[in-house]
Short mmCIF file of C-alpha atoms in Angstrom, two decimals:
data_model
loop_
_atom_site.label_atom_id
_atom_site.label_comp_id
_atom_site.label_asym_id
_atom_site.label_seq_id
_atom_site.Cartn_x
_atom_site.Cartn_y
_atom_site.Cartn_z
CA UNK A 1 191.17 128.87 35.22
CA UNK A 2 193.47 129.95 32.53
CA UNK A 3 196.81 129.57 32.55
CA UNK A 4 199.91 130.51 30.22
CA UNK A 5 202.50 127.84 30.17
CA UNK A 6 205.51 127.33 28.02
CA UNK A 7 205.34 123.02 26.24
CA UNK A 8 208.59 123.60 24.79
CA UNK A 9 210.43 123.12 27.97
CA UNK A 10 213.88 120.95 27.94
CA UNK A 11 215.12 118.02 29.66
CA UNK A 12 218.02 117.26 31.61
CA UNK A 13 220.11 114.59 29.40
CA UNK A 14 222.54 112.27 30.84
CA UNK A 15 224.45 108.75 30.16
CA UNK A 16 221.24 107.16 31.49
CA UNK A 17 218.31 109.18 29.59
CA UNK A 18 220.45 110.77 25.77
CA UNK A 19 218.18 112.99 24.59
CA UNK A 20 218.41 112.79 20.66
CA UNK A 21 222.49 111.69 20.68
CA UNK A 22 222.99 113.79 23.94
CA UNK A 23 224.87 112.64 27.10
CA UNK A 24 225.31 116.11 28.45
CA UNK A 25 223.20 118.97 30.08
CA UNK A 26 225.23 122.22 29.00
CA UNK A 27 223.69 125.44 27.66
CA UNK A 28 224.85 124.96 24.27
CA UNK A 29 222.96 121.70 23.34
CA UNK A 30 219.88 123.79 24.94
CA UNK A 31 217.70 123.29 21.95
CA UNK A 32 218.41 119.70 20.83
CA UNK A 33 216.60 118.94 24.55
CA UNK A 34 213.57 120.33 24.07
CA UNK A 35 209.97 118.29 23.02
CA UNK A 36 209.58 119.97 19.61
CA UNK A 37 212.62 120.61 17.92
CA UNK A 38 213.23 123.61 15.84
CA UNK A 39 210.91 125.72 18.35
CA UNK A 40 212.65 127.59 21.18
CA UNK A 41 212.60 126.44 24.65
CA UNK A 42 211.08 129.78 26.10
CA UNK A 43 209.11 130.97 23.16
CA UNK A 44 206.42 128.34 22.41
CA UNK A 45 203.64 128.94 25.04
CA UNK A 46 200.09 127.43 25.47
CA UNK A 47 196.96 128.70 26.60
CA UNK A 48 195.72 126.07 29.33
CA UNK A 49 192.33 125.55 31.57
CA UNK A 50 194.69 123.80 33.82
CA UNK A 51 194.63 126.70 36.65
CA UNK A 52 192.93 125.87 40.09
CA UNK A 53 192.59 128.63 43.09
CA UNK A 54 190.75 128.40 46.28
CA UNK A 55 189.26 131.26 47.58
CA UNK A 56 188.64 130.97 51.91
CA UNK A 57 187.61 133.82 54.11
CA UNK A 58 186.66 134.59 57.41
CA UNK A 59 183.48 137.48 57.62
CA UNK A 60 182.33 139.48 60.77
CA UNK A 61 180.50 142.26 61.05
CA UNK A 62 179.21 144.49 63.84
CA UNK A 63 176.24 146.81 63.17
CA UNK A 64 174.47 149.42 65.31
CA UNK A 65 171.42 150.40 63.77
CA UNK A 66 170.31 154.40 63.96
CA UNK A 67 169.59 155.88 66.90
CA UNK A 68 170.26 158.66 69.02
CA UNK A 69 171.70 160.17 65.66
CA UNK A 70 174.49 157.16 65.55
CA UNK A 71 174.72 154.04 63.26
CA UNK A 72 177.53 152.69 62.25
CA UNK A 73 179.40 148.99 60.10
CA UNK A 74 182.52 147.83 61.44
CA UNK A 75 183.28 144.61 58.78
CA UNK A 76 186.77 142.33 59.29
CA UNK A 77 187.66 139.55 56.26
CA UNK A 78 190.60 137.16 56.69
CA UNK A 79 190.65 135.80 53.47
CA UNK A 80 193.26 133.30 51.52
CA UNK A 81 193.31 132.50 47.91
CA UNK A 82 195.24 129.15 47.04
CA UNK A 83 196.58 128.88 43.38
CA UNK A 84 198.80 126.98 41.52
CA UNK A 85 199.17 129.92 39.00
CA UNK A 86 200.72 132.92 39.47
CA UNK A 87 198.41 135.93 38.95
CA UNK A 88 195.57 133.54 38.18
CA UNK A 89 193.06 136.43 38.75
CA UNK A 90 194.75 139.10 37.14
CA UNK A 91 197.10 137.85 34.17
CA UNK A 92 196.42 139.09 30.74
CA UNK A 93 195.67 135.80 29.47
CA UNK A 94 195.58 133.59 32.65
CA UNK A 95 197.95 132.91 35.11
CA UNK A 96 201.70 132.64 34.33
CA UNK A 97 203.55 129.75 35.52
CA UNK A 98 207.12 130.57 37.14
CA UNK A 99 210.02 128.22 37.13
CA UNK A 100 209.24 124.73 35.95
CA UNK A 101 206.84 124.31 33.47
CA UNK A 102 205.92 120.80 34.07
CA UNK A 103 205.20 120.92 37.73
CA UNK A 104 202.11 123.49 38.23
CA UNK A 105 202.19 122.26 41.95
CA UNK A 106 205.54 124.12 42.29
CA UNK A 107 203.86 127.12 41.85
CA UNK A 108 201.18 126.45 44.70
CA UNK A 109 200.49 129.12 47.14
CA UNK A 110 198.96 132.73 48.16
CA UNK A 111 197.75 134.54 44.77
CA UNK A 112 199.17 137.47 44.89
CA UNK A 113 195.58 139.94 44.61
CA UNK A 114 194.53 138.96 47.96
CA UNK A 115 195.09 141.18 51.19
CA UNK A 116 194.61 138.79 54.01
CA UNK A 117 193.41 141.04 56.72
CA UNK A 118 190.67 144.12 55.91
CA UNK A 119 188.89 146.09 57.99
CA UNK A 120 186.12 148.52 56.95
CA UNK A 121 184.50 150.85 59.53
CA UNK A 122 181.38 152.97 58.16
CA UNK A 123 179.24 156.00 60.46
CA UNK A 124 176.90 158.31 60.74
CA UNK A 125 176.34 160.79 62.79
CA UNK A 126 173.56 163.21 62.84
CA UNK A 127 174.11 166.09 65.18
CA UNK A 128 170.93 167.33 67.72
CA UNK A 129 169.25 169.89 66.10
CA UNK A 130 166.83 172.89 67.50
CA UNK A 131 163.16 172.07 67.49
CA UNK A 132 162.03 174.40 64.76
CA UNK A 133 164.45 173.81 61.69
CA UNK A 134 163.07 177.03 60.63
CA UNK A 135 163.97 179.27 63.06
CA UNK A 136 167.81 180.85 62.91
CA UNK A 137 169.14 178.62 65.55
CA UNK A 138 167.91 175.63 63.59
CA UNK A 139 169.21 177.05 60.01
CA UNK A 140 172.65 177.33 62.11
CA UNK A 141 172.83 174.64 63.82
CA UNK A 142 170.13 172.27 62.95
CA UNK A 143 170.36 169.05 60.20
CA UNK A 144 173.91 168.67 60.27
CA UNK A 145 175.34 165.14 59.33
CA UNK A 146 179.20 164.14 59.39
CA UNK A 147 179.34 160.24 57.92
CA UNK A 148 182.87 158.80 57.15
CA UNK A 149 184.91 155.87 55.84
CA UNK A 150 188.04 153.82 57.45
CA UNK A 151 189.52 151.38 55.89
CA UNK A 152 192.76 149.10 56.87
CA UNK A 153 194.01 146.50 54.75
CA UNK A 154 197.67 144.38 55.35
CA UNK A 155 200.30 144.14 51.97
CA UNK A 156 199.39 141.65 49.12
CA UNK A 157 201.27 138.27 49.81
CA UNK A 158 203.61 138.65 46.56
CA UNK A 159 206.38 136.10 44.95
CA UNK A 160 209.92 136.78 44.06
CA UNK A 161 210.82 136.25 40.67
CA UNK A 162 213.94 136.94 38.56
CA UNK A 163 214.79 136.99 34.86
CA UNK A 164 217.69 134.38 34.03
CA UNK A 165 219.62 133.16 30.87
CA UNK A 166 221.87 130.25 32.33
CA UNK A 167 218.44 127.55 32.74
CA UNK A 168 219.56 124.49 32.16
CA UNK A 169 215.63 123.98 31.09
CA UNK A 170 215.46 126.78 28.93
CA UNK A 171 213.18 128.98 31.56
CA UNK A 172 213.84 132.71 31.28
CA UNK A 173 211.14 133.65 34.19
CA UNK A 174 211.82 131.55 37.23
CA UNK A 175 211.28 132.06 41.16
CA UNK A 176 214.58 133.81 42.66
CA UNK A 177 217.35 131.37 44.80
CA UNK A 178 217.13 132.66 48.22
CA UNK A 179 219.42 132.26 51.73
CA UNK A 180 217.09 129.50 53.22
CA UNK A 181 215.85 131.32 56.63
CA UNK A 182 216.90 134.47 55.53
CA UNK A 183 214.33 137.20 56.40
CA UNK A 184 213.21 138.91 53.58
CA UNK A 185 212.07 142.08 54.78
CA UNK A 186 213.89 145.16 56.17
CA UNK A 187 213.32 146.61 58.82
CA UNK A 188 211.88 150.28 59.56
CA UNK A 189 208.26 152.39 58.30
CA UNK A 190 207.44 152.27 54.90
CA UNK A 191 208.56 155.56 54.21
CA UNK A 192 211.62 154.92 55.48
CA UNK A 193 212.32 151.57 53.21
CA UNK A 194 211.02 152.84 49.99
CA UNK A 195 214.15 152.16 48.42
CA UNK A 196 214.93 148.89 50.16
CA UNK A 197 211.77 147.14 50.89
CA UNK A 198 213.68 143.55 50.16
CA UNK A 199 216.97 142.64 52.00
CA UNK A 200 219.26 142.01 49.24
CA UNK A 201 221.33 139.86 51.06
CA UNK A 202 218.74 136.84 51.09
CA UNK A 203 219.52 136.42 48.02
CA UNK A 204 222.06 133.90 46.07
CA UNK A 205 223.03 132.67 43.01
CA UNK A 206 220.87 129.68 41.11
CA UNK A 207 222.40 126.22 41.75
CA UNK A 208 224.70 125.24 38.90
CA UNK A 209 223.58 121.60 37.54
CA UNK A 210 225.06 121.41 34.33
CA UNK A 211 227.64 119.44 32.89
CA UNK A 212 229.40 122.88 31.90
CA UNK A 213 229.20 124.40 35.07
CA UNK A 214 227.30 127.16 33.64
CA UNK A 215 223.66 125.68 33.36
CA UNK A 216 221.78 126.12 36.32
CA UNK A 217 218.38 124.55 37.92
CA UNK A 218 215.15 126.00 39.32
CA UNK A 219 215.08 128.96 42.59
CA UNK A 220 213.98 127.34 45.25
CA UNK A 221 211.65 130.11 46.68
CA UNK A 222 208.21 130.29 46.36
CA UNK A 223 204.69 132.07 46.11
CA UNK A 224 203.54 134.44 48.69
CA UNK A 225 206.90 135.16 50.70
CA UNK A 226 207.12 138.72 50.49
CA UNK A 227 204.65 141.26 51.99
CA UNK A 228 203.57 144.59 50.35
CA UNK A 229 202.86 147.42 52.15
CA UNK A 230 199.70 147.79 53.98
CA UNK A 231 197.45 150.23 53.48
CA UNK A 232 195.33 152.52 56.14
CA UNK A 233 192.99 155.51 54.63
CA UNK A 234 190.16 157.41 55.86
CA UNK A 235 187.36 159.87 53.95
CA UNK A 236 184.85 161.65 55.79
CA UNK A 237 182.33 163.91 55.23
CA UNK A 238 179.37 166.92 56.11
CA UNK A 239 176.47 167.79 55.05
CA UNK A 240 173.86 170.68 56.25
CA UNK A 241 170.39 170.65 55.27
CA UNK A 242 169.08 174.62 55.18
CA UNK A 243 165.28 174.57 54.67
CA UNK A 244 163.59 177.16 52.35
CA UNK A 245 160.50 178.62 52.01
CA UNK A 246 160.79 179.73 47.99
CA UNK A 247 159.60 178.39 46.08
CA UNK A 248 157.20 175.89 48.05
CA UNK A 249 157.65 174.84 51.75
CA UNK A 250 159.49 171.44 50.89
CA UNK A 251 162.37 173.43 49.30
CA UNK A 252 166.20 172.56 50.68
CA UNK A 253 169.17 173.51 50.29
CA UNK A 254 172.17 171.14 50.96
CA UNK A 255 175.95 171.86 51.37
CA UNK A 256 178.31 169.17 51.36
CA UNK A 257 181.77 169.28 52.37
CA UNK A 258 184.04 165.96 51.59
CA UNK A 259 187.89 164.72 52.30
CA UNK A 260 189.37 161.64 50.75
CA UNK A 261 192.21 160.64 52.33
CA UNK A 262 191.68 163.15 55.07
CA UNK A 263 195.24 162.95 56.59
CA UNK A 264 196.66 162.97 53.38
CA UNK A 265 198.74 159.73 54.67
CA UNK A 266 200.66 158.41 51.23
CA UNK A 267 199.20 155.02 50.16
CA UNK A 268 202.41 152.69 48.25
CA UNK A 269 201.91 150.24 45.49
CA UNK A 270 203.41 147.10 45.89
CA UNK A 271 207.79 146.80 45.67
CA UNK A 272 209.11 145.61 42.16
CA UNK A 273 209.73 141.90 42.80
CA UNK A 274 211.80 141.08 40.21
CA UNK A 275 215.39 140.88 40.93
CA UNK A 276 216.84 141.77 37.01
CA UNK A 277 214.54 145.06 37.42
CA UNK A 278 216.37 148.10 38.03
CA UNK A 279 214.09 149.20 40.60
CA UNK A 280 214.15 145.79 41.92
CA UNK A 281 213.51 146.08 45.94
CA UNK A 282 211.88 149.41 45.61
CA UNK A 283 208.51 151.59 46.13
CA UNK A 284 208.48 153.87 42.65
CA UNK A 285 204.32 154.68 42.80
CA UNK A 286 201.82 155.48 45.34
CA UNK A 287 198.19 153.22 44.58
CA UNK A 288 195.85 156.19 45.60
CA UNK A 289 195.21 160.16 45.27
CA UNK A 290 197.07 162.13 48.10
CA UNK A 291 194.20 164.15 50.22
CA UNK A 292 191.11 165.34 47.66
CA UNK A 293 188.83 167.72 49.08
CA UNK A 294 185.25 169.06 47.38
CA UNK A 295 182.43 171.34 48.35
CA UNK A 296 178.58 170.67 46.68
CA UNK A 297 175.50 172.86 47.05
CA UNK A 298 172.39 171.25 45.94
CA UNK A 299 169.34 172.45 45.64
CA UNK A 300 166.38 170.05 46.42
CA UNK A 301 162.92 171.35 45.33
#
């Protein structure tokens, strides 16, 4: 698995371990710390096949095979995907490592694509019909169908990141410093926390660790601690067979009526997780269409 990682990471110099003539850790002798000199400590990245995930799910399925007009697929996943990359399945050019470069196990946990519970049910229904599909009651009321889609999923498992310039390692993209035990989500319905999915008060400033009192070490949260919204839709659908005699005896007709997202219920895309964002902590864009519906007639010869 790929992964984008920055080599030009600094060190932490001291009395004990000088790094090229320095006994200090401050932000201004930032770049005489770092393996290569004359390259920056956040600009000089590597491409790596160093990425690892583990993908573990849990299937089951119920199926009722058609009769009496009725079948229907209820399917349940619990699934977990372990990385030590963030966004190992969907990054650009592999996962991006957070915080500190050097230690890919810090960055360990739920990738942030999976939904850990889903649940899809599937029917169909076709509806008793007159003997003679011919006559008017069975044009009426005869060869009708309604079929339809559910499907429930819970809120990607998501990491909380923020932008910094005081890194005492030269890191610009780092995991945020949180209120240890703090609970990170508000309380109320999605709708009603659209602008404050995060509680902003788990939050606090990096540790300082510097010699300067300025330079400051790694956040000491992690992958996977925030929940996005979950996610509930349903589609259904109609369909009426009317049986011609022009121009041979095998001729149909079929209407079609359909509904995505029947009751129109908004479906959220996932909070902006970083904490320099402006919209940090809030629900800007919805992941799916609002309710779609659309009417077919086919003819079927």
């Amino acid at each position: 698995m790929l992964v984008y990682r920055d080599i030009n990471q600094a060190s932490l110099a001291s009395a004990t371990n000088p790094i090229r003539g320095e006994t200090t850790t401050t932000l201004s002798n930032l770049q005489l710390r770092v393996p290569y000199l004359g390259f920056s400590a956040s600009q000089m990245n590597e491409i790596q096949s160093t990425g690892f995930a583990w993908y573990n799910a849990l299937e089951a399925s119920l199926k009722k095979r058609l009769s009496h007009g009725l079948q229907f697929l209820a399917s349940y996943t619990f699934s977990r995907d372990l990385a030590n990359v963030n966004g190992s399945t969907t990054g650009f050019n592999g996962g991006t490592l957070l915080g500190d470069q050097n230690s890919p196990r810090s960055n360990y946990g739920p990738d942030s694509f999976v939904r850990p519970h889903r649940l899809v049910f599937s029917g169909l229904y076709e509806m008793p019909s007159p003997k003679d599909p011919h006559s008017l009651a069975g044009q009426l009321l005869g060869s009708w169908r309604l079929s339809g889609v559910i499907t429930i999923q819970s809120g990607h498992l998501l990491p909380l990141i923020n932008n910094t310039t005081t890194n005492a390692y030269g890191v610009t993209t780092d995991f945020a410093e949180i209120v240890p035990g703090c609970n990170l989500s508000t309380n109320g319905s999605v709708t009603h926390r659209l602008n404050n999915w995060i509680n902003q008060q788990c939050l606090a400033p990096y540790p300082v660790i510097g010699d300067d009192g300025v330079a400051t070490g790694f956040g000491n949260s992690g992958m996977g601690i925030l929940h996005g919204p979950s996610q509930a839709d349903t589609d259904i659908a109609a369909s009426k067979l009317f049986y011609l005699k022009w121009p041979n005896e095998k001729t149909n007709l079929e209407f079609r009526a359909e509904a995505f997202n029947i009751f129109n219920h908004p479906i959220f895309s996932d909070p902006s997780n970083n904490v320099a964002a402006a919209t940090f902590g809030s629900i800007t864009t919805t992941a799916s269409n609002p309710r779609i519906l659309q009417f077919a007639l086919t003819v079927k010869l």
